[in-house]
Coordinates of C-alpha atoms and ligand atoms in Angstrom, one line a residue:
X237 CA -6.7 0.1 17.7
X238 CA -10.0 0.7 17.1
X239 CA -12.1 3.6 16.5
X240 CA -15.9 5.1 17.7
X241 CA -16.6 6.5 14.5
X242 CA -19.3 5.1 12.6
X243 CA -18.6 2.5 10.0
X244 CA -19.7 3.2 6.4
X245 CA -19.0 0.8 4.3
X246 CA -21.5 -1.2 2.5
X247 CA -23.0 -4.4 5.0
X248 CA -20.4 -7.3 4.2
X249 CA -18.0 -5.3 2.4
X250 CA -14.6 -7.3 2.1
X251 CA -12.6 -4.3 3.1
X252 CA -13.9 -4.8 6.9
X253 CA -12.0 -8.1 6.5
X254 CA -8.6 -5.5 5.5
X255 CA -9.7 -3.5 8.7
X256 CA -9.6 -6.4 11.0
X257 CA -5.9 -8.0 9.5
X258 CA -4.0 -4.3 9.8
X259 CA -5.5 -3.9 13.2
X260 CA -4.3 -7.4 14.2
X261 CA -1.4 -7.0 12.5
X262 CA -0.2 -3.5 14.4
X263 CA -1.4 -4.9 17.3
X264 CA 0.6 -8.1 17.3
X265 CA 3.6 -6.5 16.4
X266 CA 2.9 -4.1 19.2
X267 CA 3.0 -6.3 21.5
X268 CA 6.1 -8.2 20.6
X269 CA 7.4 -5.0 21.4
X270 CA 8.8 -4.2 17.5
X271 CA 7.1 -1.2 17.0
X272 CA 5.6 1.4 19.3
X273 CA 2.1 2.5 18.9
X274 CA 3.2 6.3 19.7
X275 CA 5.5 6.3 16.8
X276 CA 2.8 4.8 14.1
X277 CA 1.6 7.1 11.5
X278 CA -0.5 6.3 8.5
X279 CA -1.7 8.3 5.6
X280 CA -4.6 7.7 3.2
X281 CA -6.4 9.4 0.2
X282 CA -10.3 9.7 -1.1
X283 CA -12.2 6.0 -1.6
X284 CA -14.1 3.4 0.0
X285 CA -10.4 1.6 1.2
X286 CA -9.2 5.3 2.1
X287 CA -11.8 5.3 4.8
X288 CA -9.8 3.2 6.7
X289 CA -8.1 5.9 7.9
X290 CA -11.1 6.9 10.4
X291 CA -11.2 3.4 11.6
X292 CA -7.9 2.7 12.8
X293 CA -6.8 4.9 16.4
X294 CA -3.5 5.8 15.9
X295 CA -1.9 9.5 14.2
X296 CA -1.9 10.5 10.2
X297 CA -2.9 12.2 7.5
X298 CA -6.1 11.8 5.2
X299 CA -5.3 13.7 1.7
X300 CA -5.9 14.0 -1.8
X301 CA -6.8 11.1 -3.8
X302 CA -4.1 9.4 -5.5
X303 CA -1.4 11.3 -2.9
X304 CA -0.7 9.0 -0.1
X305 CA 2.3 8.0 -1.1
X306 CA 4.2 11.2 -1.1
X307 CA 2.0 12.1 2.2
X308 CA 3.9 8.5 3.6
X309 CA 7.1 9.7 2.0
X310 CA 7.1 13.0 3.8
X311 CA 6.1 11.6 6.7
X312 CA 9.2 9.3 7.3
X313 CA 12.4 11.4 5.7
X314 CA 10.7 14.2 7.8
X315 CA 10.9 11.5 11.0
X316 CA 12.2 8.6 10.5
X317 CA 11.3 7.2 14.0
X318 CA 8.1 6.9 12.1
X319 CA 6.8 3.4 11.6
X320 CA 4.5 4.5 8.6
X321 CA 1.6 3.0 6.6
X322 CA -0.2 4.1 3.3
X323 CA -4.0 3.2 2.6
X324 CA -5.3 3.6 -1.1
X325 CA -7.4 2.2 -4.0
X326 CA -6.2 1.2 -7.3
X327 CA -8.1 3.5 -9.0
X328 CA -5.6 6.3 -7.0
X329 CA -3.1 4.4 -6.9
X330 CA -2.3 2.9 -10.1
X331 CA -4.0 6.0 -12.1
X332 CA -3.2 9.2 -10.9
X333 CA -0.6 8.5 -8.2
X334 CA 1.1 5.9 -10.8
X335 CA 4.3 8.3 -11.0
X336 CA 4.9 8.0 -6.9
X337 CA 4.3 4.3 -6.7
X338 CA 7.2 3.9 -9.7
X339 CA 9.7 6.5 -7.7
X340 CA 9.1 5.0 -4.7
X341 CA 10.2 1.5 -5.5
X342 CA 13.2 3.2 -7.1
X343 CA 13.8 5.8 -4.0
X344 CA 12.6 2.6 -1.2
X345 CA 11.7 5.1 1.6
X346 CA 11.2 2.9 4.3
X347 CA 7.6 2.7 4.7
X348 CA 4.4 0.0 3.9
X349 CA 1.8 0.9 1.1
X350 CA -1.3 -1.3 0.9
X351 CA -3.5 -0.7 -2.4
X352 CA -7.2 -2.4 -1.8
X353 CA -7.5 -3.6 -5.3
X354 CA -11.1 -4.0 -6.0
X355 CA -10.4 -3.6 -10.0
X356 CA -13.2 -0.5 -10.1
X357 CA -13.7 3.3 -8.7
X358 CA -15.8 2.1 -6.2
X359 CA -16.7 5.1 -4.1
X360 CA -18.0 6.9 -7.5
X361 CA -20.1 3.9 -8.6
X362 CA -17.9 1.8 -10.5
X363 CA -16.0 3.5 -13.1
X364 CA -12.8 1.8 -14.6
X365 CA -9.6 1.9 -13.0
X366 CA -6.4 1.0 -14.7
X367 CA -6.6 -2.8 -13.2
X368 CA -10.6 -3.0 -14.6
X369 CA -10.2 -6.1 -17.0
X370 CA -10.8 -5.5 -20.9
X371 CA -14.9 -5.6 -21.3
X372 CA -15.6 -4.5 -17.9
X373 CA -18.7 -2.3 -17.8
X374 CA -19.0 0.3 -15.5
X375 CA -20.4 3.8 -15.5
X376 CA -17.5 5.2 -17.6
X377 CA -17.5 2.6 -20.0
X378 CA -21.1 1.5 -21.0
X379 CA -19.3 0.0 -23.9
X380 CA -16.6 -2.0 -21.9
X381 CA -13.0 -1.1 -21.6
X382 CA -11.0 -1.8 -24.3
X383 CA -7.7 -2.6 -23.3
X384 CA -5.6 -5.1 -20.9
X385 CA -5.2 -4.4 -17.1
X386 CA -2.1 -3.2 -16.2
X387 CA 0.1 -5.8 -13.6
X388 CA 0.9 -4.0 -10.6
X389 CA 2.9 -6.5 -9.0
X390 CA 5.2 -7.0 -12.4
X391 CA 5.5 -2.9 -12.1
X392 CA 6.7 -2.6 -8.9
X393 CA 9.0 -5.3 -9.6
X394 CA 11.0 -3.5 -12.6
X395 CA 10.7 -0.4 -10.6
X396 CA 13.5 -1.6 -8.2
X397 CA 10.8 -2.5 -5.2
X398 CA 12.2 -4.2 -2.2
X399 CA 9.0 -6.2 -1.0
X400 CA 6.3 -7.0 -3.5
X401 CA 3.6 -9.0 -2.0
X402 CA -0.4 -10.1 -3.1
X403 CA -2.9 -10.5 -0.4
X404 CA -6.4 -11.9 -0.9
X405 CA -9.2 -10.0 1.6
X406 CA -10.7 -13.4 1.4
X407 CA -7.6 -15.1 3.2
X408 CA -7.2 -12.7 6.6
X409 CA -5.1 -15.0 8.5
X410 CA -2.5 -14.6 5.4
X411 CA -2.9 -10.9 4.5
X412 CA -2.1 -10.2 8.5
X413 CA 0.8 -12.2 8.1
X414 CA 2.0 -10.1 5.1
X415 CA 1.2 -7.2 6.6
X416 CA 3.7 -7.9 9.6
X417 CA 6.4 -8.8 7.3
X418 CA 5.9 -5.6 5.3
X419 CA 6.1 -3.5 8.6
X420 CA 8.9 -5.0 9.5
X421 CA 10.5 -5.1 6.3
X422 CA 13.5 -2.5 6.0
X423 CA 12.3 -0.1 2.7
X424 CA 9.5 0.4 0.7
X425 CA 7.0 -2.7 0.9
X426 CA 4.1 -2.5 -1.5
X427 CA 1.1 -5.2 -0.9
X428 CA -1.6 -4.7 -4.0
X429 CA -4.8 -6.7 -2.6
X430 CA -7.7 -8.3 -4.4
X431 CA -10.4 -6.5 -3.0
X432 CA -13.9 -8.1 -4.3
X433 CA -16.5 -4.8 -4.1
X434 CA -20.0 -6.8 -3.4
X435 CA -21.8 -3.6 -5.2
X436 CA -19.6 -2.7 -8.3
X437 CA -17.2 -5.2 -9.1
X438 CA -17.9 -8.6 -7.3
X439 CA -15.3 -10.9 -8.4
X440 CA -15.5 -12.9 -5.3
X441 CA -16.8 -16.3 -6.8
X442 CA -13.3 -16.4 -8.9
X443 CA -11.1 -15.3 -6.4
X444 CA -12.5 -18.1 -4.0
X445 CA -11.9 -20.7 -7.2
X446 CA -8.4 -19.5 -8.5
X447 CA -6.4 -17.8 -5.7
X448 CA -3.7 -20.4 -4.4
X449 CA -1.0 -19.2 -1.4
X450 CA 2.8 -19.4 -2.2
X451 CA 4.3 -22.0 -1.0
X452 CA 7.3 -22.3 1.6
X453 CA 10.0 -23.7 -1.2
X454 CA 9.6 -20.8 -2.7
X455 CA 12.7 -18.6 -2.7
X456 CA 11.6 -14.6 -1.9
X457 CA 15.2 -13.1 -2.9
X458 CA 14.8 -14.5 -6.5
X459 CA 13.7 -11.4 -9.0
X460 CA 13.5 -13.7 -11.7
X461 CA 11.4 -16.1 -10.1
X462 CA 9.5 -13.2 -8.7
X463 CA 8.6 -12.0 -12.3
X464 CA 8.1 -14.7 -13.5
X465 CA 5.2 -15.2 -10.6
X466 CA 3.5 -11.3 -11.3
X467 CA 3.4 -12.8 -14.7
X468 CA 1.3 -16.2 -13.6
X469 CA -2.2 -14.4 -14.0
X470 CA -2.9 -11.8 -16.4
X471 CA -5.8 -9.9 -14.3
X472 CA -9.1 -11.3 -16.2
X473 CA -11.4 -12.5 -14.1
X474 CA -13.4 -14.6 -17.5
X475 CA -10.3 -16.7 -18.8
X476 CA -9.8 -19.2 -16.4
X477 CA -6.4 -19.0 -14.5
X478 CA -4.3 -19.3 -11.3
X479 CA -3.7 -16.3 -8.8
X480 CA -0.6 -16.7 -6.6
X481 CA -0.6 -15.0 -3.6
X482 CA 1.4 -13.7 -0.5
X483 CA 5.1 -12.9 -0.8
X484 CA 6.8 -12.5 -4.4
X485 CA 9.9 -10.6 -3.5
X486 CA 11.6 -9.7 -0.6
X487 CA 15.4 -7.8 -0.7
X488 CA 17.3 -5.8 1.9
X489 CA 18.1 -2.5 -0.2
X490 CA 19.5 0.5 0.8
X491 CA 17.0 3.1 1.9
X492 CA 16.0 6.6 0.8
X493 CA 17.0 8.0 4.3
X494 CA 20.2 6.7 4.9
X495 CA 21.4 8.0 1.8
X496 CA 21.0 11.7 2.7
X497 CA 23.0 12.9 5.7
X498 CA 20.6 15.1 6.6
X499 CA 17.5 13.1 7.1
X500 CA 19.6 10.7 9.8
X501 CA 17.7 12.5 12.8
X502 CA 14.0 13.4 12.8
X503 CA 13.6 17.1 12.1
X504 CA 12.9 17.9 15.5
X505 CA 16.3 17.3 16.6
X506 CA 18.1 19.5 14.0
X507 CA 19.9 22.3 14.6
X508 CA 19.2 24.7 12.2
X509 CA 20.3 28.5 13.3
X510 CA 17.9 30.1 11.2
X511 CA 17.9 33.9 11.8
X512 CA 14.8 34.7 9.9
X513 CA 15.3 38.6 10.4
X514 CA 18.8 38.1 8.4
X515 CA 17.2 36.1 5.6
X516 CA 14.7 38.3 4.8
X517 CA 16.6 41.6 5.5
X518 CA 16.6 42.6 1.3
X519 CA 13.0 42.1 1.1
X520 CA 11.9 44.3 3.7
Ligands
LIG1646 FE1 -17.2 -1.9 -0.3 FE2 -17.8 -1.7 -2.8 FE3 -19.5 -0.8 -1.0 FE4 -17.2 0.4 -1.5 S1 -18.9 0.2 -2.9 S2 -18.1 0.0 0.6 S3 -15.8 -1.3 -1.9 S4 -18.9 -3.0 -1.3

Protein backbone atom coordinates (compact mmCIF):
# COMPACT_ATOMS: atom_id res chain seq x y z
CA UNK A 1 0.00 0.00 0.00
CA UNK A 2 2.66 2.15 0.32
CA UNK A 3 4.57 4.28 -1.79
CA UNK A 4 8.59 5.28 -2.57
CA UNK A 5 7.90 8.73 -3.13
CA UNK A 6 9.20 11.15 -0.87
CA UNK A 7 7.03 12.36 1.97
CA UNK A 8 6.44 16.21 2.22
CA UNK A 9 4.52 17.01 4.76
CA UNK A 10 5.65 19.07 7.57
CA UNK A 11 7.78 16.66 10.46
CA UNK A 12 4.75 15.44 12.84
CA UNK A 13 2.04 16.50 10.72
CA UNK A 14 -1.29 14.80 11.92
CA UNK A 15 -2.21 13.98 8.37
CA UNK A 16 0.62 11.02 8.42
CA UNK A 17 -1.64 9.73 11.19
CA UNK A 18 -4.79 9.82 8.11
CA UNK A 19 -2.01 8.09 5.91
CA UNK A 20 -1.43 5.26 8.23
CA UNK A 21 -5.54 4.59 9.11
CA UNK A 22 -6.60 4.51 5.11
CA UNK A 23 -3.62 2.34 4.44
CA UNK A 24 -4.66 -0.07 7.32
CA UNK A 25 -7.96 0.27 6.54
CA UNK A 26 -7.64 -0.91 2.65
CA UNK A 27 -5.42 -3.27 3.64
CA UNK A 28 -7.52 -4.98 6.26
CA UNK A 29 -10.42 -5.01 4.22
CA UNK A 30 -8.25 -6.52 1.55
CA UNK A 31 -7.48 -9.12 3.21
CA UNK A 32 -10.81 -10.19 4.45
CA UNK A 33 -11.29 -10.55 0.98
CA UNK A 34 -14.17 -7.62 0.67
CA UNK A 35 -12.59 -5.62 -1.74
CA UNK A 36 -9.87 -6.19 -4.26
CA UNK A 37 -6.89 -4.11 -4.49
CA UNK A 38 -7.01 -4.20 -8.52
CA UNK A 39 -10.43 -2.67 -8.48
CA UNK A 40 -9.47 0.34 -5.95
CA UNK A 41 -9.32 3.78 -7.39
CA UNK A 42 -9.03 7.01 -5.53
CA UNK A 43 -9.07 10.59 -6.67
CA UNK A 44 -7.75 13.69 -4.98
CA UNK A 45 -7.38 17.58 -5.63
CA UNK A 46 -4.56 20.33 -4.72
CA UNK A 47 -3.54 20.67 -0.64
CA UNK A 48 -1.44 19.41 1.93
CA UNK A 49 -4.34 16.26 2.60
CA UNK A 50 -4.57 15.95 -1.41
CA UNK A 51 -1.00 14.76 -1.26
CA UNK A 52 -2.06 11.70 -0.10
CA UNK A 53 -2.72 10.61 -3.30
CA UNK A 54 1.18 10.01 -4.07
CA UNK A 55 1.49 8.09 -0.89
CA UNK A 56 -0.97 5.43 -1.22
CA UNK A 57 0.02 2.49 -4.23
CA UNK A 58 -2.99 1.81 -5.78
CA UNK A 59 -4.79 3.58 -9.40
CA UNK A 60 -6.52 7.26 -9.61
CA UNK A 61 -6.73 10.54 -10.50
CA UNK A 62 -5.05 13.72 -8.95
CA UNK A 63 -7.15 16.93 -10.23
CA UNK A 64 -8.22 20.27 -9.74
CA UNK A 65 -8.75 21.57 -6.38
CA UNK A 66 -12.11 21.51 -5.09
CA UNK A 67 -13.05 18.63 -8.01
CA UNK A 68 -12.51 15.25 -6.49
CA UNK A 69 -15.79 14.56 -5.98
CA UNK A 70 -17.05 14.65 -9.47
CA UNK A 71 -13.52 12.96 -10.52
CA UNK A 72 -14.93 10.01 -7.78
CA UNK A 73 -18.31 10.33 -9.32
CA UNK A 74 -17.13 9.67 -12.84
CA UNK A 75 -15.03 7.17 -11.84
CA UNK A 76 -17.68 4.73 -10.40
CA UNK A 77 -21.03 5.37 -12.84
CA UNK A 78 -18.21 5.02 -15.60
CA UNK A 79 -17.24 1.40 -13.66
CA UNK A 80 -19.00 0.52 -11.02
CA UNK A 81 -16.68 -2.53 -10.18
CA UNK A 82 -14.73 0.39 -8.79
CA UNK A 83 -14.36 0.48 -5.10
CA UNK A 84 -13.59 4.27 -5.06
CA UNK A 85 -12.13 6.92 -2.54
CA UNK A 86 -11.97 10.78 -2.50
CA UNK A 87 -9.10 12.69 -0.68
CA UNK A 88 -9.64 16.58 -0.12
CA UNK A 89 -9.36 19.63 2.32
CA UNK A 90 -12.06 21.65 3.54
CA UNK A 91 -10.93 24.56 2.18
CA UNK A 92 -11.80 22.59 -1.47
CA UNK A 93 -14.22 20.88 -0.28
CA UNK A 94 -16.58 22.91 1.60
CA UNK A 95 -15.66 26.15 -0.57
CA UNK A 96 -15.43 25.71 -4.06
CA UNK A 97 -16.56 22.05 -4.48
CA UNK A 98 -19.50 22.84 -1.90
CA UNK A 99 -22.11 22.37 -4.93
CA UNK A 100 -20.75 18.52 -5.51
CA UNK A 101 -20.61 17.48 -1.90
CA UNK A 102 -24.58 18.83 -1.55
CA UNK A 103 -25.52 16.75 -5.00
CA UNK A 104 -23.78 13.97 -4.09
CA UNK A 105 -25.56 13.19 -0.81
CA UNK A 106 -28.71 13.82 -2.83
CA UNK A 107 -27.46 11.58 -5.99
CA UNK A 108 -25.45 8.79 -3.24
CA UNK A 109 -23.05 7.44 -5.97
CA UNK A 110 -21.60 4.72 -4.23
CA UNK A 111 -18.27 5.84 -3.25
CA UNK A 112 -16.27 7.21 0.18
CA UNK A 113 -15.16 10.90 0.48
CA UNK A 114 -12.82 11.83 3.33
CA UNK A 115 -12.36 15.72 3.87
CA UNK A 116 -9.04 16.38 6.25
CA UNK A 117 -10.55 19.21 8.14
CA UNK A 118 -7.74 21.24 9.50
CA UNK A 119 -10.23 24.53 9.67
CA UNK A 120 -7.46 26.59 7.36
CA UNK A 121 -5.88 26.61 3.56
CA UNK A 122 -3.03 25.00 4.75
CA UNK A 123 -0.87 24.42 1.65
CA UNK A 124 -1.16 28.38 0.92
CA UNK A 125 -0.16 29.49 4.46
CA UNK A 126 -3.27 29.59 6.29
CA UNK A 127 -5.94 31.50 4.76
CA UNK A 128 -9.61 31.00 5.91
CA UNK A 129 -11.67 28.19 4.74
CA UNK A 130 -15.40 28.14 5.23
CA UNK A 131 -14.94 25.84 8.66
CA UNK A 132 -12.10 28.75 9.98
CA UNK A 133 -13.95 29.73 13.29
CA UNK A 134 -15.17 33.52 13.66
CA UNK A 135 -11.85 35.59 14.75
CA UNK A 136 -9.44 33.28 13.24
CA UNK A 137 -6.47 35.06 11.75
CA UNK A 138 -4.81 33.99 8.97
CA UNK A 139 -3.13 35.54 5.89
CA UNK A 140 -6.51 36.49 4.37
CA UNK A 141 -7.96 37.80 7.24
CA UNK A 142 -5.38 39.96 9.35
CA UNK A 143 -8.53 41.20 10.86
CA UNK A 144 -10.20 37.85 11.75
CA UNK A 145 -13.05 36.30 10.09
CA UNK A 146 -16.22 37.60 10.79
CA UNK A 147 -18.77 35.10 10.61
CA UNK A 148 -19.66 31.43 12.01
CA UNK A 149 -18.17 28.17 10.60
CA UNK A 150 -20.37 26.44 8.49
CA UNK A 151 -21.39 22.53 10.05
CA UNK A 152 -20.44 20.09 7.50
CA UNK A 153 -21.71 17.17 9.20
CA UNK A 154 -25.37 19.01 9.74
CA UNK A 155 -25.01 19.76 5.78
CA UNK A 156 -24.59 16.56 4.53
CA UNK A 157 -27.23 15.44 6.75
CA UNK A 158 -30.10 17.63 5.10
CA UNK A 159 -28.57 16.90 1.83
CA UNK A 160 -30.06 13.36 1.91
CA UNK A 161 -26.40 11.69 2.79
CA UNK A 162 -26.44 7.97 3.60
CA UNK A 163 -23.28 7.79 6.03
CA UNK A 164 -22.18 10.87 7.82
CA UNK A 165 -19.40 10.19 10.08
CA UNK A 166 -16.51 12.50 12.24
CA UNK A 167 -13.14 11.11 12.74
CA UNK A 168 -10.44 12.65 14.96
CA UNK A 169 -6.61 12.24 13.35
CA UNK A 170 -5.74 12.08 16.96
CA UNK A 171 -7.83 8.76 17.55
CA UNK A 172 -6.33 6.35 14.44
CA UNK A 173 -7.53 3.18 15.87
CA UNK A 174 -11.21 4.82 15.41
CA UNK A 175 -10.83 6.83 12.17
CA UNK A 176 -9.55 3.17 10.60
CA UNK A 177 -12.59 1.76 11.87
CA UNK A 178 -14.75 4.45 10.21
CA UNK A 179 -12.98 4.22 7.26
CA UNK A 180 -13.88 0.38 6.78
CA UNK A 181 -17.48 1.00 7.53
CA UNK A 182 -17.49 3.79 4.93
CA UNK A 183 -15.87 1.43 2.28
CA UNK A 184 -18.15 -0.93 2.91
CA UNK A 185 -21.05 1.07 3.18
CA UNK A 186 -23.51 0.83 0.10
CA UNK A 187 -23.67 4.82 -1.34
CA UNK A 188 -22.14 7.86 -0.75
CA UNK A 189 -20.21 7.98 2.77
CA UNK A 190 -18.83 11.31 3.62
CA UNK A 191 -16.18 11.35 6.83
CA UNK A 192 -15.19 15.26 7.52
CA UNK A 193 -12.03 14.82 9.90
CA UNK A 194 -10.54 17.20 12.48
CA UNK A 195 -7.26 17.70 11.16
CA UNK A 196 -5.01 19.80 13.69
CA UNK A 197 -2.23 21.70 11.12
CA UNK A 198 0.93 22.00 13.63
CA UNK A 199 2.00 25.25 11.35
CA UNK A 200 -1.28 27.18 10.56
CA UNK A 201 -3.97 26.14 12.61
CA UNK A 202 -2.93 24.00 15.61
CA UNK A 203 -6.02 23.20 17.47
CA UNK A 204 -4.61 20.07 18.80
CA UNK A 205 -4.62 21.04 22.65
CA UNK A 206 -8.65 21.29 22.36
CA UNK A 207 -9.35 18.50 20.28
CA UNK A 208 -7.33 16.27 22.86
CA UNK A 209 -9.63 18.00 25.80
CA UNK A 210 -13.11 18.03 24.06
CA UNK A 211 -13.40 15.20 21.48
CA UNK A 212 -15.47 12.22 23.07
CA UNK A 213 -16.27 8.79 20.79
CA UNK A 214 -19.99 7.88 20.22
CA UNK A 215 -21.02 5.44 22.14
CA UNK A 216 -22.44 1.83 21.25
CA UNK A 217 -26.27 2.73 22.51
CA UNK A 218 -26.37 4.98 20.10
CA UNK A 219 -28.84 4.24 17.31
CA UNK A 220 -26.97 5.08 13.60
CA UNK A 221 -30.40 4.94 11.53
CA UNK A 222 -31.95 7.75 13.60
CA UNK A 223 -31.71 11.21 11.40
CA UNK A 224 -33.11 13.08 14.15
CA UNK A 225 -30.79 11.92 16.60
CA UNK A 226 -28.13 12.28 13.95
CA UNK A 227 -28.92 16.07 13.74
CA UNK A 228 -29.36 16.62 16.64
CA UNK A 229 -25.52 15.20 17.24
CA UNK A 230 -23.89 17.62 14.10
CA UNK A 231 -25.56 20.22 16.14
CA UNK A 232 -23.67 19.20 19.65
CA UNK A 233 -20.55 21.45 18.86
CA UNK A 234 -20.77 24.59 16.97
CA UNK A 235 -17.01 24.51 15.38
CA UNK A 236 -15.21 27.17 17.84
CA UNK A 237 -12.29 26.07 19.14
CA UNK A 238 -12.42 29.25 22.31
CA UNK A 239 -15.96 28.47 23.75
CA UNK A 240 -15.55 25.51 25.58
CA UNK A 241 -17.65 22.43 24.32
CA UNK A 242 -18.06 18.74 23.47
CA UNK A 243 -17.07 17.17 19.96
CA UNK A 244 -18.73 13.77 19.28
CA UNK A 245 -17.13 11.74 17.08
CA UNK A 246 -17.30 8.56 14.76
CA UNK A 247 -20.60 7.40 13.20
CA UNK A 248 -23.68 9.96 13.13
CA UNK A 249 -25.76 8.33 10.43
CA UNK A 250 -25.74 5.34 8.67
CA UNK A 251 -28.94 4.29 5.99
CA UNK A 252 -29.09 1.81 3.11
CA UNK A 253 -30.44 4.25 0.18
CA UNK A 254 -30.83 3.53 -3.20
CA UNK A 255 -27.79 4.38 -5.28
CA UNK A 256 -26.99 6.71 -8.17
CA UNK A 257 -26.10 3.68 -10.40
CA UNK A 258 -28.78 1.42 -9.99
CA UNK A 259 -31.14 3.89 -10.98
CA UNK A 260 -29.92 4.33 -14.53
CA UNK A 261 -30.14 1.21 -16.75
CA UNK A 262 -27.31 2.09 -18.48
CA UNK A 263 -24.70 2.42 -15.90
CA UNK A 264 -25.47 -1.48 -14.64
CA UNK A 265 -22.21 -2.75 -16.49
CA UNK A 266 -18.88 -0.88 -16.46
CA UNK A 267 -18.36 0.87 -19.80
CA UNK A 268 -16.09 -1.58 -21.03
CA UNK A 269 -18.59 -4.13 -21.50
CA UNK A 270 -21.15 -2.04 -23.51
CA UNK A 271 -22.12 -2.53 -26.69
CA UNK A 272 -22.34 0.51 -28.32
CA UNK A 273 -22.36 0.12 -32.49
CA UNK A 274 -21.03 3.40 -32.99
CA UNK A 275 -20.29 3.91 -36.80
CA UNK A 276 -18.33 7.02 -36.44
CA UNK A 277 -18.12 7.44 -40.39
CA UNK A 278 -22.18 7.60 -40.38
CA UNK A 279 -22.38 10.09 -37.50
CA UNK A 280 -20.25 12.49 -38.92
CA UNK A 281 -21.23 11.97 -42.60
CA UNK A 282 -23.09 15.81 -42.78
CA UNK A 283 -20.12 17.42 -41.42
CA UNK A 284 -17.66 16.19 -43.76
FE1 LIG B 1 0.50 19.43 7.81
FE2 LIG B 1 -0.15 21.98 8.24
FE3 LIG B 1 2.30 21.34 7.41
FE4 LIG B 1 0.21 21.10 5.78
S1 LIG B 1 1.03 23.02 6.64
S2 LIG B 1 1.87 19.59 6.03
S3 LIG B 1 -1.41 20.43 7.19
S4 LIG B 1 1.37 20.77 9.39
Amino acid sequence: MKTKEKNTWCPGCTNMSLLRSVQEALTELINENKIEKKNISIAADIGCFAKIFDYINVSGFCGLHGRTIPLCFGMKVGNPELTVLGFAGDGATYGEGISHLIHNCRFNADFTMVVANNKTFALTTGQATPTSEKGYKGASTPLGVGEDPMNPLALALMSGASFVARGNALNPVQLKNILKQAVEHKGFAFIDILQPCLTFNNFTPYLQKNAYEIGDDYNVKDLDQALKKSLEWNGSLSEDGKIPTGVFYKKEKPIFEEQWPQLKKPWYQVERNINQKENVKEFL
